[in-house]
Amino acid sequence: MPKRRLHTAAFLAAAAVLLLLTPGTPGTPAAARTVPAPVPAPAPVSLPAPAPVPAPGTSGRGIPPLTDEQGRALTLRGWNLADKEHRGDEALADITERSLRDMAAQGFNLARLAVFWDDLEPRPGHYSTSYLRKIERVLDWAHKYRVRVVIDAHQDVYGPAFGSHRGIPAWATRTDGLPYRPHPDDWFAEYFEPAVQAAFEHLYQDEDLRRAQARMWQVLAGRLAGHPAVFGYDLINEPMGRMRPGESIPDAARRIESTQITPMYRRIAEAIRRVDRRHWLFVEPTPAAGEGVPTGLGRIRDPKVVYAPHFYNAAMEAGRDYDPAAGWLNAYEAAVVHYPRAMGIPVFIGEWGPLNSSLPNMGRFYKDALTSMSRYATGWASWQWCYGGGYCALDEHGRFQPNKSRTAEPYAAAVAGTVRAASYDPATGVYHLTYAPARHGTTELVLPPTPHGWHITVRGPARTDTTRVPAGERGAVRVTAGAGGGEAGVTVTATAG
């Protein structure tokens, strides 16, 4: 993800409520239009009182896990793959086989792949077969390294009609002649530009744009449905909308989610199901969820829906260190569980991770964030798997950036049964999984490479295909057990060293 920047006090205040959206590269002004009117500032924000913090281990109660076609409970851990700089013939050039190979070698099993409608359908009704082949090439690499992929219909500040952002095509952008002014240092302000807000409104309301969006998804899903690497579809990245005069950001978010985004998701789901009834559908709230604002999304009537909020902190996005005493993480966890509990659907965190992972408290942040997400989410995709600075997982030499190696932990990728307890202690290097086995099926553990390898032991009526993972190698451990496993179930322990 390109750098997120906020410098003005006004937008820092707004960001205290609304999670910063994924930015695009700062653009140039749009063509001259009507003389710009002043951009209305958001109404003064009053934060809702924090919800009670769930007791450890309780926040995920009532939230089902994601499952595979064998009915096994899944844990998905991975990274986002995105190339926002290249388009047309050069689209997806920054995503190579190395990306998938390196990701899998560290034990990650999920990639969220950003694709852009403006590349798929550069002119109305004309779909790029070249772009589809480029997507399939990435999927082929993912399948080779056993990485599942969620296809993410990505947008930043709507799309290329506004500077050099990516997402919804310029031909599907309607501004009513309202002004747009780029904000190179305060990109978030661009979402409050009248032209951008009008464009979202038209996408939600205009029948021909609704049909075009549904048709785009039908083409994409129809082409990719049979690919073995595809796991699901993220229907739109960080959707936004038009605020009304005097409306607070939380109120606007809930209204837009309820009255505009929910119907959009229902339309897209119906279109996809005409060509693909197998894969999961990932639905996002507006980014207001990032600061502990419960979503206003309604029910998407489909048996395979996943709630996929993002997990960013406004202060950290502005470059500040993690403050454990601020209460943001607890407020987020307390709020994020309401919707999936009410709807009975799994949770997957589609994006998370700080801009600067080297600050003094970032080790604590990763510990707290990973512990929190494990209580309610079936998995996550951090931002972003690339080689360089900023958000990149790795530096230019292929080494994890400070603290980001903490994301490479042991986990149970698939459990054939009911998980009773799972824990990992980085200080001792010991991972425990206890579960009640189902009648049939194989449980799979993923162990990241360590300097001294792993030892695996099993208690209960079960057997494992290996008891040792060599130093420096990723471990893939398969455990087969009988049904029930007795009162104590089956416990698998992996010890580093």
Tab-separated table of C-alpha atoms in Angstrom:
chain	number	residue	atom	x	y	z
A	1	MET	CA	0.000	0.000	0.000
A	2	PRO	CA	1.445	3.401	-0.868
A	3	LYS	CA	2.130	5.746	1.989
A	4	ARG	CA	-0.823	7.074	3.917
A	5	ARG	CA	-0.292	10.697	4.891
A	6	LEU	CA	-2.269	13.051	7.099
A	7	HIS	CA	-0.800	16.374	8.116
A	8	THR	CA	-3.682	18.745	8.848
A	9	ALA	CA	-5.377	18.906	12.214
A	10	ALA	CA	-8.823	18.793	10.632
A	11	PHE	CA	-8.262	15.468	8.967
A	12	LEU	CA	-6.474	14.018	11.954
A	13	ALA	CA	-9.661	14.727	13.871
A	14	ALA	CA	-11.733	13.000	11.218
A	15	ALA	CA	-9.326	10.100	11.155
A	16	ALA	CA	-9.916	9.548	14.848
A	17	VAL	CA	-13.251	8.120	13.769
A	18	LEU	CA	-12.767	6.983	10.199
A	19	LEU	CA	-10.029	4.560	9.246
A	20	LEU	CA	-7.847	5.894	6.479
A	21	LEU	CA	-8.645	4.379	3.119
A	22	THR	CA	-6.110	2.699	0.839
A	23	PRO	CA	-4.578	5.554	-1.129
A	24	GLY	CA	-3.558	5.660	-4.687
A	25	THR	CA	-0.580	7.534	-6.006
A	26	PRO	CA	-1.227	11.289	-5.781
A	27	GLY	CA	-2.590	12.496	-9.082
A	28	THR	CA	-2.865	15.613	-11.150
A	29	PRO	CA	-5.918	17.848	-11.258
A	30	ALA	CA	-8.839	16.724	-13.366
A	31	ALA	CA	-9.747	18.708	-16.455
A	32	ALA	CA	-11.134	22.142	-15.755
A	33	ARG	CA	-14.767	22.161	-14.751
A	34	THR	CA	-17.184	24.544	-13.139
A	35	VAL	CA	-15.518	26.876	-10.665
A	36	PRO	CA	-14.928	24.744	-7.565
A	37	ALA	CA	-17.230	25.218	-4.646
A	38	PRO	CA	-15.769	24.953	-1.141
A	39	VAL	CA	-15.507	21.379	0.082
A	40	PRO	CA	-17.882	20.943	3.029
A	41	ALA	CA	-16.049	19.831	6.130
A	42	PRO	CA	-17.330	16.770	7.960
A	43	ALA	CA	-19.623	17.492	10.857
A	44	PRO	CA	-17.986	17.590	14.288
A	45	VAL	CA	-17.351	14.080	15.436
A	46	SER	CA	-18.322	12.658	18.788
A	47	LEU	CA	-16.992	9.169	19.304
A	48	PRO	CA	-19.480	6.585	20.538
A	49	ALA	CA	-18.778	5.242	23.987
A	50	PRO	CA	-16.494	2.209	23.729
A	51	ALA	CA	-18.309	-1.097	23.827
A	52	PRO	CA	-17.478	-3.402	26.737
A	53	VAL	CA	-14.272	-5.265	26.015
A	54	PRO	CA	-14.902	-9.003	25.632
A	55	ALA	CA	-13.167	-11.294	28.076
A	56	PRO	CA	-10.199	-13.125	26.536
A	57	GLY	CA	-11.364	-15.991	24.368
A	58	THR	CA	-15.023	-14.892	24.340
A	59	SER	CA	-15.250	-12.348	21.522
A	60	GLY	CA	-15.427	-15.023	18.851
A	61	ARG	CA	-18.290	-16.950	20.399
A	62	GLY	CA	-21.155	-17.329	17.966
A	63	ILE	CA	-18.917	-16.637	14.950
A	64	PRO	CA	-18.486	-19.703	12.715
A	65	PRO	CA	-15.185	-20.576	11.060
A	66	LEU	CA	-14.520	-20.581	7.369
A	67	THR	CA	-14.580	-24.124	6.044
A	68	ASP	CA	-13.274	-25.954	3.015
A	69	GLU	CA	-15.149	-28.401	0.815
A	70	GLN	CA	-14.395	-31.197	3.288
A	71	GLY	CA	-16.003	-29.238	6.104
A	72	ARG	CA	-12.686	-28.623	7.864
A	73	ALA	CA	-12.287	-25.431	9.907
A	74	LEU	CA	-9.737	-23.220	8.172
A	75	THR	CA	-7.187	-20.688	9.314
A	76	LEU	CA	-6.004	-18.406	6.514
A	77	ARG	CA	-2.895	-16.297	6.961
A	78	GLY	CA	-1.268	-14.287	4.252
A	79	TRP	CA	-0.634	-11.021	2.498
A	80	ASN	CA	-2.059	-8.711	-0.111
A	81	LEU	CA	-0.590	-8.671	-3.598
A	82	ALA	CA	-1.133	-5.415	-5.475
A	83	ASP	CA	0.474	-3.608	-8.381
A	84	LYS	CA	-1.056	-0.136	-8.613
A	85	GLU	CA	1.675	1.394	-10.728
A	86	HIS	CA	1.380	-0.687	-13.904
A	87	ARG	CA	-1.611	-0.951	-16.189
A	88	GLY	CA	-2.521	-2.073	-19.671
A	89	ASP	CA	0.201	-4.230	-21.224
A	90	GLU	CA	2.302	-3.860	-18.051
A	91	ALA	CA	-0.502	-4.703	-15.590
A	92	LEU	CA	0.524	-6.929	-12.649
A	93	ALA	CA	4.195	-6.690	-13.664
A	94	ASP	CA	5.321	-6.270	-10.040
A	95	ILE	CA	3.728	-9.578	-9.006
A	96	THR	CA	6.034	-12.439	-9.951
A	97	GLU	CA	6.431	-16.123	-9.225
A	98	ARG	CA	8.965	-15.122	-6.578
A	99	SER	CA	6.190	-13.368	-4.655
A	100	LEU	CA	4.143	-16.555	-4.296
A	101	ARG	CA	7.171	-18.785	-3.755
A	102	ASP	CA	8.590	-16.605	-0.967
A	103	MET	CA	5.200	-16.160	0.678
A	104	ALA	CA	4.562	-19.894	0.767
A	105	ALA	CA	8.094	-20.623	1.981
A	106	GLN	CA	7.378	-18.575	5.120
A	107	GLY	CA	4.222	-20.584	5.838
A	108	PHE	CA	1.540	-18.260	4.454
A	109	ASN	CA	-1.377	-19.896	2.666
A	110	LEU	CA	-3.502	-16.981	1.420
A	111	ALA	CA	-3.056	-14.078	-0.995
A	112	ARG	CA	-5.562	-11.297	-1.524
A	113	LEU	CA	-4.968	-10.221	-5.104
A	114	ALA	CA	-5.950	-6.681	-6.128
A	115	VAL	CA	-7.500	-6.481	-9.594
A	116	PHE	CA	-8.827	-3.330	-11.234
A	117	TRP	CA	-12.043	-2.883	-13.144
A	118	ASP	CA	-10.401	-0.128	-15.225
A	119	ASP	CA	-7.889	-2.687	-16.533
A	120	LEU	CA	-10.471	-5.423	-17.052
A	121	GLU	CA	-12.970	-3.251	-18.964
A	122	PRO	CA	-11.131	-0.251	-20.438
A	123	ARG	CA	-14.111	0.531	-22.678
A	124	PRO	CA	-17.762	-0.288	-21.976
A	125	GLY	CA	-18.426	-3.910	-22.876
A	126	HIS	CA	-14.855	-4.597	-24.009
A	127	TYR	CA	-13.103	-6.970	-21.601
A	128	SER	CA	-9.364	-7.441	-21.766
A	129	THR	CA	-8.483	-11.086	-22.389
A	130	SER	CA	-4.838	-10.110	-21.884
A	131	TYR	CA	-5.595	-8.869	-18.368
A	132	LEU	CA	-7.548	-12.015	-17.564
A	133	ARG	CA	-4.581	-14.110	-18.697
A	134	LYS	CA	-2.266	-12.076	-16.440
A	135	ILE	CA	-4.574	-12.761	-13.487
A	136	GLU	CA	-4.586	-16.456	-14.380
A	137	ARG	CA	-0.790	-16.475	-14.500
A	138	VAL	CA	-0.676	-15.243	-10.906
A	139	LEU	CA	-3.255	-17.868	-9.960
A	140	ASP	CA	-1.132	-20.563	-11.614
A	141	TRP	CA	1.821	-19.573	-9.424
A	142	ALA	CA	-0.423	-19.570	-6.354
A	143	HIS	CA	-1.670	-23.068	-7.143
A	144	LYS	CA	1.890	-24.293	-7.684
A	145	TYR	CA	2.811	-23.182	-4.147
A	146	ARG	CA	-0.521	-24.159	-2.543
A	147	VAL	CA	-1.638	-20.603	-1.804
A	148	ARG	CA	-5.362	-19.828	-1.859
A	149	VAL	CA	-6.382	-16.544	-3.511
A	150	VAL	CA	-9.138	-14.044	-2.809
A	151	ILE	CA	-9.798	-11.852	-5.857
A	152	ASP	CA	-10.169	-8.266	-4.620
A	153	ALA	CA	-11.987	-5.711	-6.801
A	154	HIS	CA	-9.816	-2.833	-5.644
A	155	GLN	CA	-10.564	0.880	-5.780
A	156	ASP	CA	-8.755	3.912	-4.396
A	157	VAL	CA	-10.582	7.282	-4.430
A	158	TYR	CA	-13.013	5.657	-6.874
A	159	GLY	CA	-10.698	5.328	-9.871
A	160	PRO	CA	-8.602	6.863	-12.651
A	161	ALA	CA	-10.998	9.732	-13.349
A	162	PHE	CA	-9.421	11.272	-10.238
A	163	GLY	CA	-5.709	11.671	-10.763
A	164	SER	CA	-3.788	8.398	-11.050
A	165	HIS	CA	-5.939	6.370	-8.688
A	166	ARG	CA	-7.104	2.927	-9.719
A	167	GLY	CA	-10.397	1.067	-9.640
A	168	ILE	CA	-13.661	1.946	-11.345
A	169	PRO	CA	-13.201	3.021	-14.991
A	170	ALA	CA	-13.355	6.657	-16.024
A	171	TRP	CA	-16.243	5.817	-18.351
A	172	ALA	CA	-18.243	4.653	-15.297
A	173	THR	CA	-17.564	7.904	-13.409
A	174	ARG	CA	-20.264	10.567	-13.149
A	175	THR	CA	-19.538	13.737	-11.245
A	176	ASP	CA	-22.508	16.026	-12.094
A	177	GLY	CA	-19.898	18.612	-13.052
A	178	LEU	CA	-18.887	18.989	-9.408
A	179	PRO	CA	-15.310	19.920	-8.522
A	180	TYR	CA	-12.435	17.643	-7.696
A	181	ARG	CA	-9.174	18.911	-6.264
A	182	PRO	CA	-6.281	16.539	-5.551
A	183	HIS	CA	-4.673	16.620	-2.112
A	184	PRO	CA	-1.123	15.270	-2.551
A	185	ASP	CA	-0.317	15.523	1.168
A	186	ASP	CA	-3.803	14.758	2.533
A	187	TRP	CA	-5.064	12.106	0.153
A	188	PHE	CA	-7.927	11.232	2.515
A	189	ALA	CA	-9.442	14.642	1.804
A	190	GLU	CA	-10.106	13.484	-1.742
A	191	TYR	CA	-12.929	11.266	-0.529
A	192	PHE	CA	-14.713	14.443	0.585
A	193	GLU	CA	-14.349	16.111	-2.802
A	194	PRO	CA	-17.843	16.672	-4.257
A	195	ALA	CA	-17.016	14.940	-7.557
A	196	VAL	CA	-15.774	11.776	-5.817
A	197	GLN	CA	-18.797	11.580	-3.553
A	198	ALA	CA	-21.106	12.075	-6.539
A	199	ALA	CA	-19.351	9.247	-8.397
A	200	PHE	CA	-20.053	6.772	-5.584
A	201	GLU	CA	-23.668	7.924	-5.427
A	202	HIS	CA	-24.132	7.288	-9.150
A	203	LEU	CA	-22.507	3.855	-8.923
A	204	TYR	CA	-25.041	2.852	-6.288
A	205	GLN	CA	-28.088	4.468	-7.908
A	206	ASP	CA	-27.759	4.505	-11.711
A	207	GLU	CA	-29.261	1.405	-13.257
A	208	ASP	CA	-26.812	1.206	-16.170
A	209	LEU	CA	-23.802	1.434	-13.819
A	210	ARG	CA	-25.327	-1.198	-11.563
A	211	ARG	CA	-25.666	-3.518	-14.550
A	212	ALA	CA	-22.125	-2.767	-15.701
A	213	GLN	CA	-20.667	-3.591	-12.284
A	214	ALA	CA	-22.642	-6.828	-12.039
A	215	ARG	CA	-21.661	-7.773	-15.600
A	216	MET	CA	-17.988	-7.091	-14.856
A	217	TRP	CA	-18.132	-9.465	-11.889
A	218	GLN	CA	-19.934	-12.066	-13.983
A	219	VAL	CA	-17.162	-11.942	-16.581
A	220	LEU	CA	-14.435	-12.117	-13.936
A	221	ALA	CA	-15.991	-14.921	-11.876
A	222	GLY	CA	-17.071	-16.806	-14.974
A	223	ARG	CA	-13.503	-16.854	-16.223
A	224	LEU	CA	-11.877	-17.716	-12.851
A	225	ALA	CA	-14.456	-20.013	-11.222
A	226	GLY	CA	-12.732	-23.185	-12.361
A	227	HIS	CA	-9.227	-22.223	-11.302
A	228	PRO	CA	-8.054	-24.370	-8.368
A	229	ALA	CA	-6.292	-21.470	-6.596
A	230	VAL	CA	-9.424	-19.296	-6.285
A	231	PHE	CA	-10.957	-19.265	-2.826
A	232	GLY	CA	-13.317	-16.308	-3.046
A	233	TYR	CA	-14.172	-12.822	-4.258
A	234	ASP	CA	-13.883	-9.541	-2.329
A	235	LEU	CA	-16.686	-7.560	-3.946
A	236	ILE	CA	-15.229	-4.039	-3.566
A	237	ASN	CA	-12.332	-2.615	-1.599
A	238	GLU	CA	-13.176	-0.068	1.128
A	239	PRO	CA	-16.469	1.269	-0.279
A	240	MET	CA	-17.379	4.878	0.423
A	241	GLY	CA	-20.278	7.191	-0.369
A	242	ARG	CA	-21.737	10.679	-0.166
A	243	MET	CA	-22.117	12.432	3.171
A	244	ARG	CA	-25.112	14.661	3.808
A	245	PRO	CA	-24.771	18.185	5.221
A	246	GLY	CA	-24.341	18.086	8.987
A	247	GLU	CA	-24.007	14.296	9.084
A	248	SER	CA	-21.326	12.739	11.271
A	249	ILE	CA	-18.970	10.200	9.757
A	250	PRO	CA	-20.295	7.260	11.845
A	251	ASP	CA	-23.900	8.104	10.946
A	252	ALA	CA	-23.018	8.514	7.279
A	253	ALA	CA	-21.148	5.200	7.260
A	254	ARG	CA	-24.077	3.272	8.745
A	255	ARG	CA	-26.576	4.892	6.361
A	256	ILE	CA	-24.436	4.232	3.280
A	257	GLU	CA	-23.775	0.638	4.366
A	258	SER	CA	-27.425	-0.040	5.052
A	259	THR	CA	-29.120	1.666	2.116
A	260	GLN	CA	-26.539	1.574	-0.681
A	261	ILE	CA	-23.707	-0.900	-0.074
A	262	THR	CA	-25.926	-3.767	1.102
A	263	PRO	CA	-28.109	-3.644	-2.047
A	264	MET	CA	-24.942	-3.435	-4.160
A	265	TYR	CA	-23.576	-6.585	-2.530
A	266	ARG	CA	-26.850	-8.381	-3.126
A	267	ARG	CA	-26.755	-7.459	-6.830
A	268	ILE	CA	-23.156	-8.583	-7.243
A	269	ALA	CA	-23.760	-11.813	-5.316
A	270	GLU	CA	-26.679	-12.660	-7.569
A	271	ALA	CA	-24.559	-11.993	-10.664
A	272	ILE	CA	-21.665	-14.136	-9.455
A	273	ARG	CA	-23.935	-17.011	-8.483
A	274	ARG	CA	-25.103	-17.291	-12.069
A	275	VAL	CA	-21.591	-18.488	-12.978
A	276	ASP	CA	-20.031	-19.653	-9.705
A	277	ARG	CA	-21.879	-21.220	-6.793
A	278	ARG	CA	-18.805	-22.652	-5.076
A	279	HIS	CA	-16.580	-19.846	-3.849
A	280	TRP	CA	-16.875	-17.530	-0.855
A	281	LEU	CA	-18.033	-13.905	-1.135
A	282	PHE	CA	-16.152	-11.377	1.012
A	283	VAL	CA	-18.046	-8.202	1.937
A	284	GLU	CA	-16.499	-5.096	3.475
A	285	PRO	CA	-17.983	-2.271	5.533
A	286	THR	CA	-16.877	1.311	5.021
A	287	PRO	CA	-13.538	2.036	6.714
A	288	ALA	CA	-15.361	3.550	9.702
A	289	ALA	CA	-15.219	0.045	11.173
A	290	GLY	CA	-11.519	0.590	11.753
A	291	GLU	CA	-12.126	2.919	14.664
A	292	GLY	CA	-14.662	0.776	16.468
A	293	VAL	CA	-17.841	1.874	14.654
A	294	PRO	CA	-20.237	-1.081	14.231
A	295	THR	CA	-21.297	-1.597	10.644
A	296	GLY	CA	-24.755	-0.899	9.277
A	297	LEU	CA	-24.534	-3.635	6.635
A	298	GLY	CA	-27.633	-5.773	6.233
A	299	ARG	CA	-27.905	-9.464	5.467
A	300	ILE	CA	-26.516	-10.769	2.185
A	301	ARG	CA	-28.687	-13.810	1.524
A	302	ASP	CA	-26.065	-16.274	0.401
A	303	PRO	CA	-24.761	-19.375	2.195
A	304	LYS	CA	-21.084	-18.487	1.663
A	305	VAL	CA	-20.564	-14.899	2.837
A	306	VAL	CA	-17.559	-13.673	4.842
A	307	TYR	CA	-17.362	-10.380	6.731
A	308	ALA	CA	-14.057	-8.785	5.684
A	309	PRO	CA	-13.341	-5.502	7.498
A	310	HIS	CA	-9.950	-3.817	7.501
A	311	PHE	CA	-7.889	-3.207	10.599
A	312	TYR	CA	-5.961	0.068	10.614
A	313	ASN	CA	-5.413	2.702	13.278
A	314	ALA	CA	-5.569	6.355	12.237
A	315	ALA	CA	-2.741	7.548	14.488
A	316	MET	CA	-0.437	4.753	13.339
A	317	GLU	CA	-1.331	5.485	9.712
A	318	ALA	CA	-0.136	9.039	10.338
A	319	GLY	CA	3.237	7.627	11.398
A	320	ARG	CA	2.814	7.435	15.168
A	321	ASP	CA	3.830	4.549	17.386
A	322	TYR	CA	1.356	2.050	18.839
A	323	ASP	CA	-0.109	3.182	22.147
A	324	PRO	CA	-1.374	0.168	24.119
A	325	ALA	CA	-3.158	2.446	26.572
A	326	ALA	CA	-5.233	4.205	23.906
A	327	GLY	CA	-7.816	1.405	23.825
A	328	TRP	CA	-8.183	1.370	20.043
A	329	LEU	CA	-7.565	-2.334	19.601
A	330	ASN	CA	-10.034	-3.283	22.333
A	331	ALA	CA	-12.678	-0.964	20.909
A	332	TYR	CA	-12.193	-2.445	17.446
A	333	GLU	CA	-12.543	-6.007	18.683
A	334	ALA	CA	-15.629	-5.199	20.739
A	335	ALA	CA	-17.352	-3.564	17.752
A	336	VAL	CA	-16.277	-5.817	14.902
A	337	VAL	CA	-17.928	-8.966	16.260
A	338	HIS	CA	-21.525	-7.679	16.294
A	339	TYR	CA	-22.308	-8.098	12.601
A	340	PRO	CA	-20.840	-11.580	12.059
A	341	ARG	CA	-22.524	-12.841	15.233
A	342	ALA	CA	-25.894	-11.476	14.151
A	343	MET	CA	-25.521	-12.899	10.636
A	344	GLY	CA	-23.799	-16.149	11.626
A	345	ILE	CA	-20.924	-15.655	9.181
A	346	PRO	CA	-17.113	-15.920	9.459
A	347	VAL	CA	-14.699	-12.987	9.801
A	348	PHE	CA	-11.583	-12.427	7.716
A	349	ILE	CA	-9.420	-9.311	8.128
A	350	GLY	CA	-8.684	-8.255	4.557
A	351	GLU	CA	-5.992	-5.667	5.308
A	352	TRP	CA	-3.921	-4.667	8.308
A	353	GLY	CA	-0.406	-3.624	9.291
A	354	PRO	CA	1.416	-0.411	10.210
A	355	LEU	CA	3.260	1.943	7.892
A	356	ASN	CA	6.370	1.946	10.096
A	357	SER	CA	6.972	-1.376	11.834
A	358	SER	CA	10.285	-0.314	13.394
A	359	LEU	CA	8.933	2.070	16.059
A	360	PRO	CA	9.592	1.141	19.721
A	361	ASN	CA	6.142	-0.291	20.508
A	362	MET	CA	5.617	-2.212	17.272
A	363	GLY	CA	6.695	-5.534	18.741
A	364	ARG	CA	3.930	-5.094	21.305
A	365	PHE	CA	1.511	-4.104	18.551
A	366	TYR	CA	2.081	-7.297	16.575
A	367	LYS	CA	1.690	-9.397	19.703
A	368	ASP	CA	-1.550	-7.668	20.713
A	369	ALA	CA	-2.995	-7.566	17.192
A	370	LEU	CA	-2.295	-11.222	16.411
A	371	THR	CA	-3.740	-12.301	19.765
A	372	SER	CA	-6.845	-10.190	19.251
A	373	MET	CA	-7.537	-11.357	15.689
A	374	SER	CA	-7.102	-14.991	16.691
A	375	ARG	CA	-10.081	-14.647	19.034
A	376	TYR	CA	-12.665	-13.799	16.384
A	377	ALA	CA	-11.191	-14.017	12.864
A	378	THR	CA	-10.671	-17.105	10.762
A	379	GLY	CA	-7.650	-15.408	9.247
A	380	TRP	CA	-6.116	-12.269	7.789
A	381	ALA	CA	-4.111	-10.780	4.929
A	382	SER	CA	-1.550	-8.158	5.900
A	383	TRP	CA	-0.649	-5.252	3.615
A	384	GLN	CA	1.524	-5.854	1.511
A	385	TRP	CA	3.833	-8.557	0.127
A	386	CYS	CA	6.493	-6.600	-1.712
A	387	TYR	CA	10.200	-5.915	-1.518
A	388	GLY	CA	11.177	-2.453	-0.324
A	389	GLY	CA	10.166	0.075	2.319
A	390	GLY	CA	6.966	1.349	3.880
A	391	TYR	CA	4.271	-1.308	4.099
A	392	CYS	CA	6.321	-3.972	2.294
A	393	ALA	CA	6.730	-7.232	4.198
A	394	LEU	CA	10.323	-7.627	3.036
A	395	ASP	CA	13.219	-5.319	2.317
A	396	GLU	CA	14.948	-5.206	-1.054
A	397	HIS	CA	17.150	-8.146	0.006
A	398	GLY	CA	14.165	-10.384	0.789
A	399	ARG	CA	14.452	-10.108	4.580
A	400	PHE	CA	11.454	-9.360	6.788
A	401	GLN	CA	11.202	-5.749	7.836
A	402	PRO	CA	11.370	-5.114	11.616
A	403	ASN	CA	8.726	-7.068	13.561
A	404	LYS	CA	6.964	-8.357	10.419
A	405	SER	CA	8.509	-11.793	10.900
A	406	ARG	CA	6.109	-12.069	13.869
A	407	THR	CA	3.325	-12.758	11.359
A	408	ALA	CA	5.024	-16.063	10.471
A	409	GLU	CA	3.708	-18.223	13.307
A	410	PRO	CA	2.626	-21.865	13.465
A	411	TYR	CA	-1.096	-22.455	12.938
A	412	ALA	CA	-3.642	-25.120	12.083
A	413	ALA	CA	-4.454	-24.442	8.444
A	414	ALA	CA	-7.295	-27.011	8.424
A	415	VAL	CA	-8.852	-28.897	11.342
A	416	ALA	CA	-10.975	-31.983	10.748
A	417	GLY	CA	-13.035	-31.560	13.889
A	418	THR	CA	-13.823	-28.995	16.553
A	419	VAL	CA	-11.017	-26.837	17.891
A	420	ARG	CA	-10.971	-26.741	21.677
A	421	ALA	CA	-7.819	-24.688	22.162
A	422	ALA	CA	-4.932	-23.351	20.096
A	423	SER	CA	-2.008	-21.263	21.309
A	424	TYR	CA	1.515	-20.247	20.438
A	425	ASP	CA	4.134	-18.790	22.774
A	426	PRO	CA	6.918	-17.060	20.801
A	427	ALA	CA	9.085	-16.892	23.937
A	428	THR	CA	9.254	-20.687	24.265
A	429	GLY	CA	8.604	-21.559	20.620
A	430	VAL	CA	5.814	-23.968	21.547
A	431	TYR	CA	2.530	-24.373	19.642
A	432	HIS	CA	-0.397	-26.424	21.008
A	433	LEU	CA	-3.573	-27.519	19.227
A	434	THR	CA	-6.305	-29.490	20.986
A	435	TYR	CA	-9.348	-30.629	19.027
A	436	ALA	CA	-12.159	-33.169	19.004
A	437	PRO	CA	-11.710	-35.060	15.736
A	438	ALA	CA	-14.447	-35.581	13.203
A	439	ARG	CA	-15.171	-39.081	11.930
A	440	HIS	CA	-13.017	-38.637	8.841
A	441	GLY	CA	-10.499	-36.139	7.639
A	442	THR	CA	-6.945	-34.931	8.010
A	443	THR	CA	-5.845	-31.987	10.110
A	444	GLU	CA	-3.043	-29.884	8.633
A	445	LEU	CA	-0.544	-27.757	10.551
A	446	VAL	CA	1.742	-25.145	9.010
A	447	LEU	CA	5.075	-24.430	10.702
A	448	PRO	CA	7.257	-21.545	9.456
A	449	PRO	CA	10.974	-22.140	8.957
A	450	THR	CA	13.164	-21.811	12.069
A	451	PRO	CA	16.947	-22.064	12.525
A	452	HIS	CA	16.657	-25.376	14.391
A	453	GLY	CA	13.518	-26.932	12.915
A	454	TRP	CA	10.507	-28.340	14.771
A	455	HIS	CA	9.685	-31.409	16.872
A	456	ILE	CA	6.072	-32.660	16.737
A	457	THR	CA	4.305	-34.849	19.294
A	458	VAL	CA	0.718	-36.098	19.467
A	459	ARG	CA	-1.412	-37.167	22.437
A	460	GLY	CA	-4.640	-39.079	21.951
A	461	PRO	CA	-5.846	-41.551	19.311
A	462	ALA	CA	-4.072	-39.955	16.357
A	463	ARG	CA	-0.986	-40.257	14.235
A	464	THR	CA	1.123	-37.713	12.396
A	465	ASP	CA	2.984	-38.135	9.125
A	466	THR	CA	6.162	-36.652	10.600
A	467	THR	CA	7.723	-35.902	13.962
A	468	ARG	CA	10.491	-33.643	12.734
A	469	VAL	CA	10.786	-30.611	10.415
A	470	PRO	CA	14.380	-29.856	9.365
A	471	ALA	CA	16.032	-26.527	10.111
A	472	GLY	CA	15.197	-23.746	7.689
A	473	GLU	CA	12.257	-25.559	6.079
A	474	ARG	CA	8.565	-24.801	6.111
A	475	GLY	CA	6.669	-27.608	7.833
A	476	ALA	CA	3.403	-29.099	6.554
A	477	VAL	CA	2.247	-31.631	9.145
A	478	ARG	CA	-0.733	-33.932	8.579
A	479	VAL	CA	-2.540	-35.497	11.542
A	480	THR	CA	-5.087	-38.305	11.185
A	481	ALA	CA	-7.286	-39.191	14.143
A	482	GLY	CA	-10.248	-41.361	15.012
A	483	ALA	CA	-13.666	-39.823	15.677
A	484	GLY	CA	-14.206	-38.219	19.063
A	485	GLY	CA	-10.704	-38.786	20.348
A	486	GLY	CA	-11.921	-39.488	23.866
A	487	GLU	CA	-12.713	-36.987	26.589
A	488	ALA	CA	-9.405	-35.167	26.172
A	489	GLY	CA	-9.519	-35.131	22.362
A	490	VAL	CA	-6.279	-34.916	20.430
A	491	THR	CA	-3.424	-32.570	21.294
A	492	VAL	CA	-0.669	-31.783	18.836
A	493	THR	CA	2.421	-29.964	20.095
A	494	ALA	CA	5.084	-28.426	17.871
A	495	THR	CA	8.276	-27.251	19.585
A	496	ALA	CA	10.905	-25.150	17.835
A	497	GLY	CA	14.453	-26.429	18.194
